[in-house]
Amino acid sequence: MLSLVCMAFMAPMYVAADENLSGQEEEKINPKEIIFEHLGDGYGWEVPFSHEHRIPLPVIVRDYEGRWHLFSSSRIQHGQEYEGFMLGGKDSKWHNKLIGMRPVQVDGKTVMEEYRPWDFSITKNVLALFITVILVILMVLRVAVWYKKSAYKAPRKLTGAIEAIIEFIYNGVIKPTLGDRSRRFAPYLLTVFFFILVMNLMGLIVVFPGGANLTGNIAITLVLSLITFFITNLCGTKHYWKEIFWPDVPWWLKVPIPIMPALELFGVFTKPAALTIRLFANMLGGHIVVIVLTLLIFILGALGAAVTGLTTVVSVCFSLFMLLLDVLVSFIQAYVFTMLSTLFIAMATEKGEHGEHPAPANK
């Protein structure tokens, strides 16, 4: 996204150059295509300020005959075909997805048909996930190694910042909510916080290894939400399931028509859905706003250099403001996801009035 913002400064020069050119057809800007290109996955990593060059990534596919193929994504860029594989074009139902061609019989004739092979390629999002996992592990190990060597000294710089965030989440969110169950669930909750935070921040960086919009991919947020869903329900106590299937409400709301049990059971599945959509929509929306603000410069470029110059100043200022706001939103969304996951787990593992887990005392 930052590359779009930087390119916006050069928009007036592009417009002035276009006005001096004659006899050439003006290529129309397709905002939808540009937005999906920047926010979607890909078989190569975009190079800043260039739409022609990409950092190649390994393509691993299994064709319809069961044969495995391994090659560089540079061989299928710009509409090229390699070993019977290519990227789906605009007219294909698998646009920008890896497709293969296989022979089929139609009315006694052999024709080539598109199909989707088993695709295990290391795409941009997959590589970004690997990088995020490595960064989170290094961050946590950095604090662990420090306390192993200097247990009675306070860490500083990056290690101190990481430790401060851990203390804030554990003592401010996990411990007050879960009480004596904190140590049991804190490893997962702290991991998911740092995992989301690093993914959010990496998506705001334009150069490799940043730029992948991971939390703007609903498949990734769905998996994170499902992990919380399974932990919540697999660790749920008898009191938790009793409140779902036989809640403490008047009997006529439970029999003969189980109105409240149905609503409670429905709520079990709406919790992960809320986690998924909240994180996905907030992060995707911030990216789209920045891209749209930048595209306004090129869309209004046909009105002349003066209008383009004014639009450039306004759009760049708003885009930089949105990018700074996205940094804050990155922390907030990681915090909200962790806080809601903590609340869901706390409600599921509560023993009830006569249980083993008393409510944590306020100190």
XYZ file of C-alpha atoms in Angstrom:
363
model
C 0.000 0.000 0.000
C 2.849 2.366 0.717
C 4.053 1.894 -2.852
C 0.695 3.227 -4.086
C 1.031 6.224 -1.795
C 4.541 6.930 -3.066
C 3.433 6.548 -6.676
C 0.737 9.119 -5.980
C 3.377 11.835 -5.668
C 4.376 11.205 -9.273
C 0.801 11.258 -10.594
C 0.917 14.893 -11.842
C 4.011 14.075 -13.895
C 2.266 11.073 -15.415
C -0.751 13.200 -16.309
C 1.380 15.940 -17.856
C 3.239 13.375 -19.912
C -0.020 11.821 -21.092
C -1.274 15.211 -22.256
C 1.797 15.611 -24.449
C 1.379 12.206 -26.014
C -0.797 11.929 -29.099
C -2.085 9.081 -31.183
C -2.008 6.649 -28.296
C -5.028 5.074 -26.650
C -5.363 5.794 -22.980
C -5.480 2.669 -20.872
C -8.380 2.754 -18.476
C -7.780 2.051 -14.811
C -9.717 -0.860 -13.379
C -10.042 -0.110 -9.627
C -11.578 -3.497 -8.840
C -8.711 -5.372 -10.482
C -6.056 -3.273 -8.730
C -7.706 -3.672 -5.311
C -7.978 -7.454 -5.619
C -4.427 -7.666 -6.950
C -3.005 -5.870 -3.919
C -5.205 -7.603 -1.344
C -5.329 -11.106 -2.787
C -2.906 -14.000 -2.763
C -0.428 -14.653 -5.542
C 2.230 -16.992 -6.879
C 4.855 -14.277 -6.674
C 5.749 -11.457 -4.312
C 5.218 -7.996 -5.753
C 8.246 -5.749 -6.205
C 7.563 -2.170 -5.013
C 6.881 0.386 -7.781
C 6.679 -2.351 -10.408
C 3.730 -4.435 -11.612
C 5.845 -6.322 -14.146
C 8.392 -7.940 -11.848
C 7.692 -10.323 -8.988
C 9.871 -12.342 -6.625
C 9.309 -15.934 -7.809
C 7.995 -18.563 -5.413
C 7.955 -22.376 -5.712
C 4.926 -23.947 -7.410
C 4.060 -27.485 -6.259
C 1.137 -29.166 -8.043
C -0.287 -32.614 -8.717
C -1.904 -33.026 -12.135
C -4.922 -35.129 -13.147
C -2.674 -38.131 -13.894
C -1.166 -38.111 -10.410
C 2.216 -36.694 -11.430
C 3.915 -34.080 -9.282
C 5.419 -30.900 -10.707
C 7.827 -28.474 -9.066
C 8.907 -25.261 -10.785
C 9.338 -21.532 -10.237
C 6.359 -19.210 -10.472
C 8.357 -17.016 -12.875
C 7.612 -19.584 -15.605
C 3.861 -18.884 -15.479
C 3.907 -15.114 -15.138
C 2.529 -12.805 -17.853
C 0.196 -15.497 -19.211
C 2.948 -18.013 -19.954
C 2.291 -21.764 -19.948
C 4.673 -24.276 -18.437
C 4.263 -28.071 -18.322
C 0.562 -27.646 -19.076
C -0.069 -25.156 -16.267
C -0.863 -21.449 -16.349
C -2.689 -18.730 -14.439
C -6.392 -18.402 -15.171
C -7.238 -15.362 -17.270
C -10.035 -12.845 -16.873
C -12.464 -15.090 -18.744
C -11.625 -18.131 -16.629
C -13.727 -19.095 -13.619
C -10.424 -19.520 -11.789
C -9.049 -16.042 -12.363
C -5.408 -15.692 -11.222
C -5.506 -19.277 -9.915
C -3.235 -22.015 -11.176
C -5.037 -24.140 -13.752
C -4.095 -27.030 -15.984
C -5.341 -28.344 -19.329
C -6.554 -31.907 -19.834
C -8.101 -33.672 -22.841
C -11.769 -34.608 -22.659
C -14.124 -36.218 -25.157
C -16.992 -34.013 -26.387
C -19.249 -35.400 -29.145
C -16.547 -37.826 -30.203
C -13.896 -35.108 -30.408
C -10.960 -34.469 -28.114
C -10.886 -30.956 -26.685
C -8.771 -29.360 -23.992
C -10.557 -28.443 -20.766
C -9.434 -26.321 -17.836
C -9.197 -27.959 -14.434
C -7.850 -27.137 -10.985
C -4.958 -29.396 -9.977
C -4.048 -30.269 -6.404
C -2.165 -27.107 -5.517
C 0.409 -27.151 -2.689
C 2.340 -24.124 -3.889
C 4.172 -21.761 -1.560
C 2.120 -18.671 -2.374
C 2.639 -15.191 -0.982
C 0.247 -15.757 1.920
C 1.751 -19.145 2.756
C 5.279 -17.735 2.840
C 4.059 -14.760 4.884
C 2.550 -17.188 7.415
C 5.884 -18.993 7.727
C 7.678 -15.683 8.221
C 5.137 -14.578 10.841
C 5.511 -17.829 12.775
C 9.303 -17.469 12.770
C 9.107 -13.851 13.960
C 6.715 -14.730 16.804
C 8.955 -17.603 17.927
C 12.024 -15.348 17.861
C 10.209 -12.668 19.864
C 9.129 -15.101 22.574
C 12.509 -16.855 22.717
C 14.224 -13.470 23.032
C 12.386 -12.816 26.303
C 12.833 -16.393 27.530
C 16.599 -16.353 26.903
C 16.937 -12.996 28.656
C 15.276 -14.244 31.856
C 17.259 -17.454 31.716
C 20.524 -15.514 31.679
C 19.518 -12.408 33.657
C 16.604 -13.391 35.845
C 16.944 -10.424 38.213
C 17.498 -7.681 35.645
C 14.826 -5.804 33.739
C 15.144 -6.163 29.945
C 15.461 -3.096 27.753
C 14.920 -2.027 24.152
C 13.023 -4.573 22.035
C 13.110 -7.277 24.703
C 11.703 -4.866 27.250
C 8.920 -3.801 24.869
C 7.929 -7.420 24.229
C 7.947 -8.176 27.944
C 5.799 -5.102 28.640
C 3.205 -6.282 26.120
C 3.200 -9.768 27.654
C 2.695 -8.293 31.126
C -0.079 -6.036 29.850
C -2.035 -8.853 28.199
C -1.485 -11.382 30.980
C -2.113 -9.111 33.971
C -4.668 -6.880 32.257
C -6.781 -9.393 30.329
C -6.036 -13.052 31.037
C -5.489 -13.158 34.785
C -8.433 -10.933 35.858
C -10.777 -12.956 33.620
C -9.583 -16.539 34.092
C -8.221 -16.340 37.634
C -6.552 -19.617 38.644
C -7.029 -20.983 35.106
C -4.716 -18.326 33.644
C -1.579 -20.437 33.446
C -3.489 -23.163 31.596
C -4.746 -20.979 28.751
C -2.214 -18.125 28.738
C 0.185 -19.802 26.249
C -2.506 -19.977 23.580
C -3.955 -16.530 24.260
C -0.559 -14.801 24.242
C 0.435 -16.683 21.103
C -2.700 -15.674 19.222
C -2.227 -12.033 20.294
C 1.339 -11.795 18.988
C 0.469 -13.833 15.905
C -2.338 -11.447 14.905
C -0.307 -8.370 15.834
C 2.674 -9.390 13.711
C 0.428 -10.320 10.768
C -1.317 -6.942 10.980
C 1.906 -4.944 11.131
C 3.610 -6.969 8.395
C 0.690 -6.206 6.098
C 1.457 -2.479 6.372
C 5.061 -2.862 5.199
C 5.502 -2.509 1.458
C 8.817 -4.309 0.908
C 9.531 -7.990 1.313
C 8.885 -9.743 3.715
C 5.891 -7.459 4.322
C 2.916 -6.591 2.177
C 0.826 -9.752 2.513
C -2.718 -9.015 3.685
C -3.052 -12.077 5.925
C -5.706 -10.890 8.363
C -7.650 -9.535 5.387
C -7.988 -13.155 4.256
C -11.119 -14.655 5.802
C -9.675 -18.187 5.630
C -6.916 -17.233 8.083
C -9.207 -15.430 10.519
C -11.626 -18.363 10.313
C -8.918 -20.856 11.323
C -7.909 -18.701 14.299
C -11.549 -18.445 15.357
C -12.058 -22.203 14.999
C -9.098 -22.843 17.301
C -10.760 -20.675 19.954
C -14.060 -22.469 19.225
C -12.590 -25.944 19.782
C -10.675 -24.921 22.919
C -13.815 -23.310 24.341
C -16.112 -26.265 23.738
C -13.679 -29.113 24.383
C -12.726 -27.577 27.735
C -16.312 -26.666 28.576
C -17.576 -27.847 31.973
C -20.852 -29.540 32.853
C -22.168 -26.198 34.045
C -21.411 -24.680 30.619
C -23.252 -27.400 28.680
C -26.098 -27.418 31.198
C -26.658 -23.693 30.583
C -26.823 -24.409 26.847
C -29.188 -27.385 26.777
C -31.134 -26.635 29.975
C -30.711 -22.943 30.844
C -32.085 -21.438 34.036
C -35.223 -19.917 32.508
C -38.979 -20.593 32.932
C -39.905 -24.132 31.881
C -42.271 -23.000 29.143
C -39.258 -21.591 27.270
C -37.695 -25.075 27.229
C -40.619 -27.481 26.769
C -42.398 -28.521 24.645
C -40.627 -26.185 22.199
C -36.921 -25.733 23.127
C -36.760 -22.038 22.343
C -33.951 -21.043 24.727
C -31.807 -24.180 24.206
C -31.972 -23.554 20.458
C -30.911 -19.931 20.939
C -28.095 -20.917 23.292
C -26.853 -23.577 20.871
C -27.002 -21.055 18.047
C -24.897 -18.701 20.154
C -22.176 -21.343 20.401
C -21.587 -21.044 16.654
C -22.079 -17.290 16.358
C -19.106 -16.613 18.656
C -16.444 -17.883 16.216
C -18.326 -16.223 13.372
C -18.137 -12.888 15.195
C -14.406 -13.339 15.808
C -13.832 -14.194 12.147
C -15.763 -11.332 10.601
C -14.648 -8.687 13.120
C -10.938 -9.196 12.482
C -11.327 -9.787 8.739
C -13.590 -6.795 8.065
C -11.618 -4.286 10.124
C -8.249 -5.110 8.596
C -9.559 -5.491 5.050
C -11.483 -2.234 5.305
C -8.420 -0.246 6.338
C -6.418 -1.546 3.378
C -9.223 -0.843 0.924
C -9.620 2.749 2.126
C -5.936 3.516 1.532
C -5.956 1.939 -1.919
C -9.154 3.729 -2.954
C -7.818 7.098 -1.763
C -4.691 6.577 -3.839
C -6.593 5.396 -6.903
C -8.644 8.602 -6.858
C -5.529 10.431 -8.045
C -5.225 8.320 -11.174
C -8.979 8.187 -11.799
C -9.268 11.987 -11.697
C -6.096 12.384 -13.727
C -8.146 12.805 -16.884
C -9.344 16.190 -15.597
C -5.903 17.730 -15.959
C -2.662 18.273 -14.088
C -4.108 20.960 -11.767
C -6.906 18.731 -10.514
C -4.492 15.820 -10.231
C -2.054 17.883 -8.174
C -4.740 18.987 -5.727
C -6.145 15.452 -5.502
C -2.645 14.125 -4.895
C -2.064 16.359 -1.881
C -5.451 15.548 -0.317
C -5.302 11.808 -1.039
C -1.730 11.366 0.161
C -2.436 13.208 3.415
C -5.514 11.095 4.099
C -3.696 7.911 3.045
C -0.782 8.563 5.416
C -3.277 9.313 8.185
C -5.077 6.028 7.479
C -1.797 4.116 7.518
C -0.939 5.551 10.923
C -4.456 4.719 12.079
C -4.001 1.163 10.775
C -0.989 0.760 13.062
C -3.231 1.563 16.036
C -5.997 -0.663 14.658
C -3.470 -3.524 14.359
C -2.913 -3.433 18.120
C -6.595 -2.931 18.892
C -7.782 -5.855 16.766
C -5.184 -8.210 18.233
C -6.250 -7.068 21.717
C -9.981 -7.455 20.974
C -9.557 -10.946 19.501
C -7.538 -12.034 22.545
C -9.963 -10.421 24.996
C -13.030 -12.045 23.403
C -11.290 -15.423 23.234
C -10.451 -15.078 26.936
C -14.062 -14.260 27.787
C -15.410 -17.207 25.779
C -12.980 -19.606 27.437
C -13.738 -18.175 30.890
C -17.492 -18.646 30.445
C -17.011 -22.204 29.198
C -14.683 -23.294 32.009
C -16.617 -21.702 34.867
C -17.713 -24.314 37.411
C -20.804 -22.453 38.573
C -21.906 -21.419 42.042
C -20.562 -24.551 43.738
C -17.625 -25.122 41.424
C -13.904 -25.156 41.993
C -13.208 -21.810 40.332
C -14.154 -18.854 42.485
C -14.519 -15.477 40.888
C -11.193 -13.600 40.886
C -11.003 -10.962 43.557
C -10.485 -7.368 42.557
C -7.275 -6.009 43.930
